[in-house]
Coordinates of C-alpha atoms and ligand atoms in Angstrom, one line a residue:
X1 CA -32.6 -7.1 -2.2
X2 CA -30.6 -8.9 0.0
X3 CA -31.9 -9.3 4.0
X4 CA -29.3 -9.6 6.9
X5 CA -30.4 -10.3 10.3
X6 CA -28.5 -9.1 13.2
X7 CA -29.4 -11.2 15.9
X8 CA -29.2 -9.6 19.2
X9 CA -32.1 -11.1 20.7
X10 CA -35.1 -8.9 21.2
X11 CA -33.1 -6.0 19.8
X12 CA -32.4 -8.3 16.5
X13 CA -32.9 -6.1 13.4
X14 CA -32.7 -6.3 9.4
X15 CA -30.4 -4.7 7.3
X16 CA -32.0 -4.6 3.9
X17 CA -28.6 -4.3 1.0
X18 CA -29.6 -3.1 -2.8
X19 CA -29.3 -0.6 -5.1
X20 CA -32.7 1.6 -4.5
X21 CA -33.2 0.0 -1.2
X22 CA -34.1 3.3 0.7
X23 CA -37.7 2.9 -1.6
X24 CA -38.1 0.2 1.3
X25 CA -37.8 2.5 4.3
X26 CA -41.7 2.7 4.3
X27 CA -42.2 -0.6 4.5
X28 CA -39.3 -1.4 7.2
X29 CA -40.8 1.5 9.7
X30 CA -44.3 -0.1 9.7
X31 CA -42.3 -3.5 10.5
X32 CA -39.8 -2.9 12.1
X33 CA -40.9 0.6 14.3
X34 CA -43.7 0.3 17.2
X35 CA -46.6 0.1 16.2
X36 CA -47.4 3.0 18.5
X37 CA -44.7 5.4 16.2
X38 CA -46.6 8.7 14.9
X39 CA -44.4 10.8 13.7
X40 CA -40.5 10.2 12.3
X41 CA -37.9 13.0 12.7
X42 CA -35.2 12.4 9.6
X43 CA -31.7 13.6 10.6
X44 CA -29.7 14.1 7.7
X45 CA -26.9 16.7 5.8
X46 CA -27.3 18.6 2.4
X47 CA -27.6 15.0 0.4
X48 CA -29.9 15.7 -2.1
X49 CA -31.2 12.2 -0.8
X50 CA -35.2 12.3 -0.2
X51 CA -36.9 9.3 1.6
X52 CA -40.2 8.5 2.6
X53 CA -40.4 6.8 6.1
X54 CA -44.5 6.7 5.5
X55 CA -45.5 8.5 8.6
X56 CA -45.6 12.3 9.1
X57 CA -42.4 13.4 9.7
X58 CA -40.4 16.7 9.3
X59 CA -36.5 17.0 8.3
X60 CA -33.6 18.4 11.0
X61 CA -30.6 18.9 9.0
X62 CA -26.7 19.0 10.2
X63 CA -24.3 20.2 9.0
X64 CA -20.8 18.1 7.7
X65 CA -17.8 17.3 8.7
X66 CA -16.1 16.0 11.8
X67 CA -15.9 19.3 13.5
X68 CA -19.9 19.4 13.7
X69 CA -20.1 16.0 14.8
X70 CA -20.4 17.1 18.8
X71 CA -22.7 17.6 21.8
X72 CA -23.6 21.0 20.2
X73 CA -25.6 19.3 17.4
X74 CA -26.9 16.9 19.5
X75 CA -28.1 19.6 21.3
X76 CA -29.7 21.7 18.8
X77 CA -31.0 18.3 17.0
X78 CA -32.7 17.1 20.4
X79 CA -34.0 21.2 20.9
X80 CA -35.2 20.6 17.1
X81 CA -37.3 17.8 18.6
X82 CA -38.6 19.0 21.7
X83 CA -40.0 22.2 19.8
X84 CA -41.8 19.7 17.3
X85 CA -43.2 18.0 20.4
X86 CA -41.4 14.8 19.8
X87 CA -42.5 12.2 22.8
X88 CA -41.4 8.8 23.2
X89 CA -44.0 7.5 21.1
X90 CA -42.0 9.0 17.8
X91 CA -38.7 8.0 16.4
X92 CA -35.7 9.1 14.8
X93 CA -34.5 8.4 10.4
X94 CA -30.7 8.9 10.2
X95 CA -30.2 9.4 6.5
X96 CA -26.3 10.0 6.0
X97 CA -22.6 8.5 6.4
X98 CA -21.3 7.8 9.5
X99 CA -21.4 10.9 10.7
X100 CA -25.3 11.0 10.3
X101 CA -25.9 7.5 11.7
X102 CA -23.7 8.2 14.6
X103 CA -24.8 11.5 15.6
X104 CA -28.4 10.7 14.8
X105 CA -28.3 7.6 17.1
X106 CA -26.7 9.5 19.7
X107 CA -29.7 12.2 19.6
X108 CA -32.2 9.3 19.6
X109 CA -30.6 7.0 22.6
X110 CA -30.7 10.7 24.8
X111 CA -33.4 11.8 23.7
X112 CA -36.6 11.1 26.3
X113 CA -34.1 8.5 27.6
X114 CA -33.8 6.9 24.5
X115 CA -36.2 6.6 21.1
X116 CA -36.5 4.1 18.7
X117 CA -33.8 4.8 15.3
X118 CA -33.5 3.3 11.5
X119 CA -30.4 4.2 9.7
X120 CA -30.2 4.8 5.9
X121 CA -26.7 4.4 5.5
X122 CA -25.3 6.4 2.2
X123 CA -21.5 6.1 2.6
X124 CA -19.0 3.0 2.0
X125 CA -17.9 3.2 5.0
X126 CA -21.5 3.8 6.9
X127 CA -23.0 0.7 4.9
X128 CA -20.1 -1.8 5.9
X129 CA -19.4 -0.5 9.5
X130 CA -20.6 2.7 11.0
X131 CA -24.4 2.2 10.6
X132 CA -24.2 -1.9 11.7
X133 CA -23.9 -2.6 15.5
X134 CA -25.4 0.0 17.5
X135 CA -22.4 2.4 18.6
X136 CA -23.2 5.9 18.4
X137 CA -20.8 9.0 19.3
X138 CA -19.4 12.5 19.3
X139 CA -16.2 14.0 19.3
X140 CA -15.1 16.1 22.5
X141 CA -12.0 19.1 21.9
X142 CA -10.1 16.5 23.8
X143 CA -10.4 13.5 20.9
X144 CA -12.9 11.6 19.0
X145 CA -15.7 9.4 20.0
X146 CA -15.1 9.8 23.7
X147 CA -19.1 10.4 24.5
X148 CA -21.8 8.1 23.0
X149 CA -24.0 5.2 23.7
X150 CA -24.7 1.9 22.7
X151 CA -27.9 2.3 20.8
X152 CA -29.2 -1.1 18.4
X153 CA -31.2 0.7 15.1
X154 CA -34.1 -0.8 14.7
X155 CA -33.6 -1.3 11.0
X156 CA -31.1 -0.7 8.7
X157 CA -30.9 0.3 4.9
X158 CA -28.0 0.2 2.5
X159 CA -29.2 1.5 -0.8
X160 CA -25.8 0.8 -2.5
X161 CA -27.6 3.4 -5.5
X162 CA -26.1 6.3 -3.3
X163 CA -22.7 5.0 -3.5
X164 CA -22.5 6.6 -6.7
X165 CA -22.6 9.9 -5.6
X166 CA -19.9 9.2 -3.1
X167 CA -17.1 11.4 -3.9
X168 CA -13.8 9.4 -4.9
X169 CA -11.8 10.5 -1.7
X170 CA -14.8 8.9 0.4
X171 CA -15.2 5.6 -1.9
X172 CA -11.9 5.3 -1.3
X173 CA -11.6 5.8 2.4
X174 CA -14.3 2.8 2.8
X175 CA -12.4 0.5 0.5
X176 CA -9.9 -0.1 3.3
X177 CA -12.5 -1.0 5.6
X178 CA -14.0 -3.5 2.5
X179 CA -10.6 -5.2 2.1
X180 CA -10.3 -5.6 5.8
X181 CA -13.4 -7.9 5.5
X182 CA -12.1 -9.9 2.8
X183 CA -9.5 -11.5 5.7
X184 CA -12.4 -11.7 9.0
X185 CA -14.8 -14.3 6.8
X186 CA -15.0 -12.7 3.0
X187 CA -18.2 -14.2 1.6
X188 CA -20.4 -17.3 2.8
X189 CA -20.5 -19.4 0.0
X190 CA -16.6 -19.1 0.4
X191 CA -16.8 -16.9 -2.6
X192 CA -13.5 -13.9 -2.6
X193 CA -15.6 -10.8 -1.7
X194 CA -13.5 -8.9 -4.1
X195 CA -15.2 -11.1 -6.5
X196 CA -18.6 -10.2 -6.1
X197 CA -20.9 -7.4 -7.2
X198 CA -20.8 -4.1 -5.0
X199 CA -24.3 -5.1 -3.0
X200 CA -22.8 -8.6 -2.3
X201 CA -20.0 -7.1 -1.3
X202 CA -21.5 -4.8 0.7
X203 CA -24.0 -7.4 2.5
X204 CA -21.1 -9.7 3.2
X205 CA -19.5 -7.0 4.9
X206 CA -22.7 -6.5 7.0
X207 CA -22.7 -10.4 7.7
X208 CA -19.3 -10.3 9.1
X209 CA -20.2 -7.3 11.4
X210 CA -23.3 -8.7 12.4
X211 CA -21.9 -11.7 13.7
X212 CA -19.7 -9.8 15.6
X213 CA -21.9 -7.4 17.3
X214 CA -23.9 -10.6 18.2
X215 CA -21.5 -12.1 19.8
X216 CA -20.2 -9.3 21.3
X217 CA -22.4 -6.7 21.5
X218 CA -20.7 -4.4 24.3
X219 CA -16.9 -4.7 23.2
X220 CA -16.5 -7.0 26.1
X221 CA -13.9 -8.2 23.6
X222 CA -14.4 -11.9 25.1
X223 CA -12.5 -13.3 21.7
X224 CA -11.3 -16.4 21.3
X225 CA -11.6 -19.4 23.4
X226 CA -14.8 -17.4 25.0
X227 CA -16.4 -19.9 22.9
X228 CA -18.9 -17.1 22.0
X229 CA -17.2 -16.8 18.6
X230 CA -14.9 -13.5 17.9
X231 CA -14.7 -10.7 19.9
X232 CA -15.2 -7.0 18.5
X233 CA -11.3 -6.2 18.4
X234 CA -11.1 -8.1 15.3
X235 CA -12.9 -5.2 13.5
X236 CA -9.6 -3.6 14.5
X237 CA -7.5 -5.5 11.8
X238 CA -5.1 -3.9 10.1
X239 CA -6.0 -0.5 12.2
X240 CA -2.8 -0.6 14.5
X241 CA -0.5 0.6 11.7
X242 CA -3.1 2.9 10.4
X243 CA -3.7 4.7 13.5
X244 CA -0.3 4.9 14.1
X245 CA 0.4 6.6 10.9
X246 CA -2.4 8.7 11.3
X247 CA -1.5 10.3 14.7
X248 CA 1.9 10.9 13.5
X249 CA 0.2 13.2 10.6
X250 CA -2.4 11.5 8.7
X251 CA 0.4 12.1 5.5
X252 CA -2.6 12.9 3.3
X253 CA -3.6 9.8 4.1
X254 CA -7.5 8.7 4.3
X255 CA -8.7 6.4 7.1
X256 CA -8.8 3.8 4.8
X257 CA -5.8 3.8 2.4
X258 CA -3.9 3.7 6.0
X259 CA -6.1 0.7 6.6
X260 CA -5.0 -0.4 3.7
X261 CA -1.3 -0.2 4.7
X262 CA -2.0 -1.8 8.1
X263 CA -3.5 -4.9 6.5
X264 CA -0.5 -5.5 4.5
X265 CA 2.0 -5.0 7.5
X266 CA -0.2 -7.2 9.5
X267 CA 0.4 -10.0 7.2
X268 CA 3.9 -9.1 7.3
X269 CA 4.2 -9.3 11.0
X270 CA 1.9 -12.5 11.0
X271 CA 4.4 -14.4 8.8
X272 CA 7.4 -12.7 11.1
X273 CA 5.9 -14.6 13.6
X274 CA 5.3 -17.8 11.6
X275 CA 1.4 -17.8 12.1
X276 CA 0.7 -17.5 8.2
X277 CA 2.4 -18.5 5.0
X278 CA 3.6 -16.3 1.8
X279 CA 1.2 -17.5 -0.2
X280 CA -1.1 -16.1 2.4
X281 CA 0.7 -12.8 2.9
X282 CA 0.7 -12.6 -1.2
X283 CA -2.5 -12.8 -0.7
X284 CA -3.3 -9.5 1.8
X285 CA -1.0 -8.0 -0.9
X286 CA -3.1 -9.1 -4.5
X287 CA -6.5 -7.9 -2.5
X288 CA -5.2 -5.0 -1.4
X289 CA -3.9 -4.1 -4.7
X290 CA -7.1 -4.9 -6.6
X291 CA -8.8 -2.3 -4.9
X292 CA -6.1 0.3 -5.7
X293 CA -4.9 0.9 -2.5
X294 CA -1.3 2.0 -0.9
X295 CA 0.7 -1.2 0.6
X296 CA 3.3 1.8 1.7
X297 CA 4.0 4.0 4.6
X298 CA 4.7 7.2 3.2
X299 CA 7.8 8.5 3.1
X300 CA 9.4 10.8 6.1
X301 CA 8.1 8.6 8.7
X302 CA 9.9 6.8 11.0
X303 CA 9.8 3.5 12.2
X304 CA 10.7 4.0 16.0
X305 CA 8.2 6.9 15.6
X306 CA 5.4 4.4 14.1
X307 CA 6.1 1.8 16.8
X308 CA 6.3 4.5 19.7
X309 CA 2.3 5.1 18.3
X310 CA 1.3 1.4 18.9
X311 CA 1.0 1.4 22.3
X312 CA -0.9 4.6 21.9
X313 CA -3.8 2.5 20.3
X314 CA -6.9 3.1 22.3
X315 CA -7.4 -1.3 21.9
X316 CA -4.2 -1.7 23.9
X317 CA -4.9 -3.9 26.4
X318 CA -1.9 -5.0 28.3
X319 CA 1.4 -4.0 26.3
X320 CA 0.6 -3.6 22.5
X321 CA -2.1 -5.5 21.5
X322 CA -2.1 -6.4 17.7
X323 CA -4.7 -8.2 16.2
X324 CA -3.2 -10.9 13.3
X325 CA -4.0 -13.3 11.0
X326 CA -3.0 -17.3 12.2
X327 CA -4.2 -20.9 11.9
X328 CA -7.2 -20.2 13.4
X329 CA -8.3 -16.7 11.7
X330 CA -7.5 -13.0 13.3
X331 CA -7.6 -13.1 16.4
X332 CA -5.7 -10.6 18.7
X333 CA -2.1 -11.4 19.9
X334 CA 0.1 -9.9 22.8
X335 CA 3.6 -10.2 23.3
X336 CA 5.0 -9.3 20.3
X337 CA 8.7 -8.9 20.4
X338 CA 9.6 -5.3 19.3
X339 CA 12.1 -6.6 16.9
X340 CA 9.3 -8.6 14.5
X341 CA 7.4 -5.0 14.6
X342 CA 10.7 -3.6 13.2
X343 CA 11.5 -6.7 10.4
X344 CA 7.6 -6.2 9.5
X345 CA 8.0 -2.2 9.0
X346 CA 10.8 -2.7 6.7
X347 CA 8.4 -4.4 4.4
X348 CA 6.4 -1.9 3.8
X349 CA 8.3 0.8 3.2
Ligands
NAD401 P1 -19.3 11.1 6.6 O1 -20.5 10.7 7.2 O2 -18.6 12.3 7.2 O3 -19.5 11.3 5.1 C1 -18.4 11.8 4.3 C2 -18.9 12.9 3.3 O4 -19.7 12.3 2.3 C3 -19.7 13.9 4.0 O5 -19.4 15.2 3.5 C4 -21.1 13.6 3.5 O6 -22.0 14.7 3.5 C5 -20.9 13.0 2.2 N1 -21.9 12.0 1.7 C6 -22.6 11.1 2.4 N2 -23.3 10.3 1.6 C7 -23.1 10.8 0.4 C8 -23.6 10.3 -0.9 N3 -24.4 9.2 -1.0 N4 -23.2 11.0 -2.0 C9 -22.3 12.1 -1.9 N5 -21.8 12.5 -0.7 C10 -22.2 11.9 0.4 O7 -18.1 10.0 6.6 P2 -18.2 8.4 6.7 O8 -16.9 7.9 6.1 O9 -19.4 7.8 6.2 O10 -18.2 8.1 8.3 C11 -17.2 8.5 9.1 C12 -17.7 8.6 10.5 O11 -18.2 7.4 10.9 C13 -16.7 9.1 11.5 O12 -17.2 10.1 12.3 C14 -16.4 7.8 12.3 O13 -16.1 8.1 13.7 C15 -17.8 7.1 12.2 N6 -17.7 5.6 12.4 C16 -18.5 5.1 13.3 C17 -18.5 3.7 13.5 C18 -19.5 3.1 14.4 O14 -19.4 1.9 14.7 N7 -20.4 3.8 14.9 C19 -17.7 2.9 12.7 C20 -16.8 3.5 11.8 C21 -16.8 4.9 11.7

């Protein structure tokens, strides 16, 4: 089992990585819970995944898919609680992907003004990203994420046994996110996370995020020269691009295969603009290849069209924002020209 610490402080929490780690969920509510916690309400889908949390507790189940992940669940999750008699004194198990972790934060930071929450994180993507760092959400008619909470778990387990469930299209769609990581810090022994086995993989992934969301916990996006070590917006790598190509129609594209692309075209743009090297744009390509993923926009989409998109990106702060790879690591950049964004795109197609 390998232990993270997240330290944020008096909300610091653990993030417990292995394969069977969710046999530890017991243990972690008795030490990482209150000990004033009687009951445990698990929020979780249709998983076939069974955990013990070691207190009473009763199961709420919600349904999948992006289209349930909204105030109407929350709703009926937090009416679920209140007919149970949930107080303050009890606490919330999010046992799911993303979707889970963020909804079922969401339902804990509301509920009573806010109850404790562990996540048991059983996707790719939830185990390297959505269940690390405290932001919770739900989608609105009008777009995605736009109501939700900052909301630290108070523990966090990422049995990397339930990855083998995952189905391909999901393992995929967090192996973008996994190759992101590989650029903002890869392993601390200075080891190539694509090296490693999947749990070291995995808990290097949670390292990087951890240090992050401790030094920025809020998005306050201080970044570099805040001398508080990187902001949150380097999370964002390679997502410009992606985003980009997602609004214009996804393309049968996942989230993460159109990370994928965006890594590669960020090391494009980053040598455009003479901040990195060949060898180290070779380098974006051989990871992101070893993870068999797209280096390609697909086909039918135009470039004017793409670069249109960036400026669409939620991160943009003053003119496009892009965040690329340099001397000193990724850090975000303004002020590109519009004609590097073109050379880049050309590069990937
Ligand atoms: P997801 O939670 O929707 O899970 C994908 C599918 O896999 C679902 O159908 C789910 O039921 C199924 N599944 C989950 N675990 C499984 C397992 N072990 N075996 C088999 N099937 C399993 O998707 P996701 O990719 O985990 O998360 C995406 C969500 O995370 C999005 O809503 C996104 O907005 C959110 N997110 C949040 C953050 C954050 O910081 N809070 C960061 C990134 C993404």
């Amino acid at each position: 089992m390998i232990v993270v610490p997240v330290g944020l402080g008096e909300r610091a929490y653990e993030v417990l990585v292995g394969p069977g780690a969710r046999h530890e969920l017991a243990s972690l509510v008795a030490r990482a819970l209150p000990d004033t916690v009687r009951r445990v309400a698990v929020v979780t889908q249709d998983l076939g995944i069974e955990v013990d949390p070691g207190v009473e507790h009763r199961t709420f189940t919600i349904p999948s898919g992006e289209e349930a992940k909204s105030m109407a669940t929350v709703e009926a999750l937090c009416s679920g609680f209140a007919r149970w008699g949930m107080s303050r004194r009890d606490a919330v198990v999010a046992v799911g992907g993303g979707m889970v972790t963020d909804v079922g934060g969401f339902a804990a930071s509301v509920y009573h003004r806010g109850i404790p929450v562990v996540h048991v994180s059983t996707t790719l993507l939830g185990q390297i990203d959505a269940a690390i760092g405290g932001k919770t959400g739900v989608n609105l008619a009008e777009g995605k994420n736009l109501v939700g909470t900052f909301w630290q778990p108070s523990g966090v387990i990422c049995d990397t046994d339930l990855l083998e469930t995952l189905p391909p299209g999901e393992w995929r769609s967090g192996l973008g996110e996994l190759a992101k990581y590989h650029f903002l810090g890869g392993d601390p022994d200075g080891r190539a996370l694509d090296a490693l086995a999947i749990d070291e993989q995995v808990a290097a992934c949670v390292r990087i995020k951890a240090a992050v969301v401790a030094a920025d916990e809020r998005e306050a996006a201080l970044g570099a020269g805040s001398g508080r070590g990187p902001g949150r917006e380097v999370l964002n790598y390679g997502h410009t691009l992606a985003h980009a190509i997602e609004t214009a129609g996804g393309y049968g594209m996942r989230h993460g295969e159109a990370v994928a692309v965006g890594l590669v075209y960020a090391a494009e743009l980053a040598r455009e603009l003479g901040r990195i090297d060949d060898a180290r744009v070779a380098e974006h390509r051989r990871v992101v290849a070893g993870y068999d993923l797209p280096m390609r926009v697909p086909d039918g989409l135009a470039g004017d069209e793409l670069i249109d998109l960036f400026g669409r990106d939620k991160k943009a702060l003053d003119g496009i924002t892009f965040v690329l790879d340099g001397p000193d690591g990724v850090e975000p950049v303004t002020g590109v020209a519009r004609a590097a964004m073109e050379a880049a795109l050309e590069r990937v197609r």
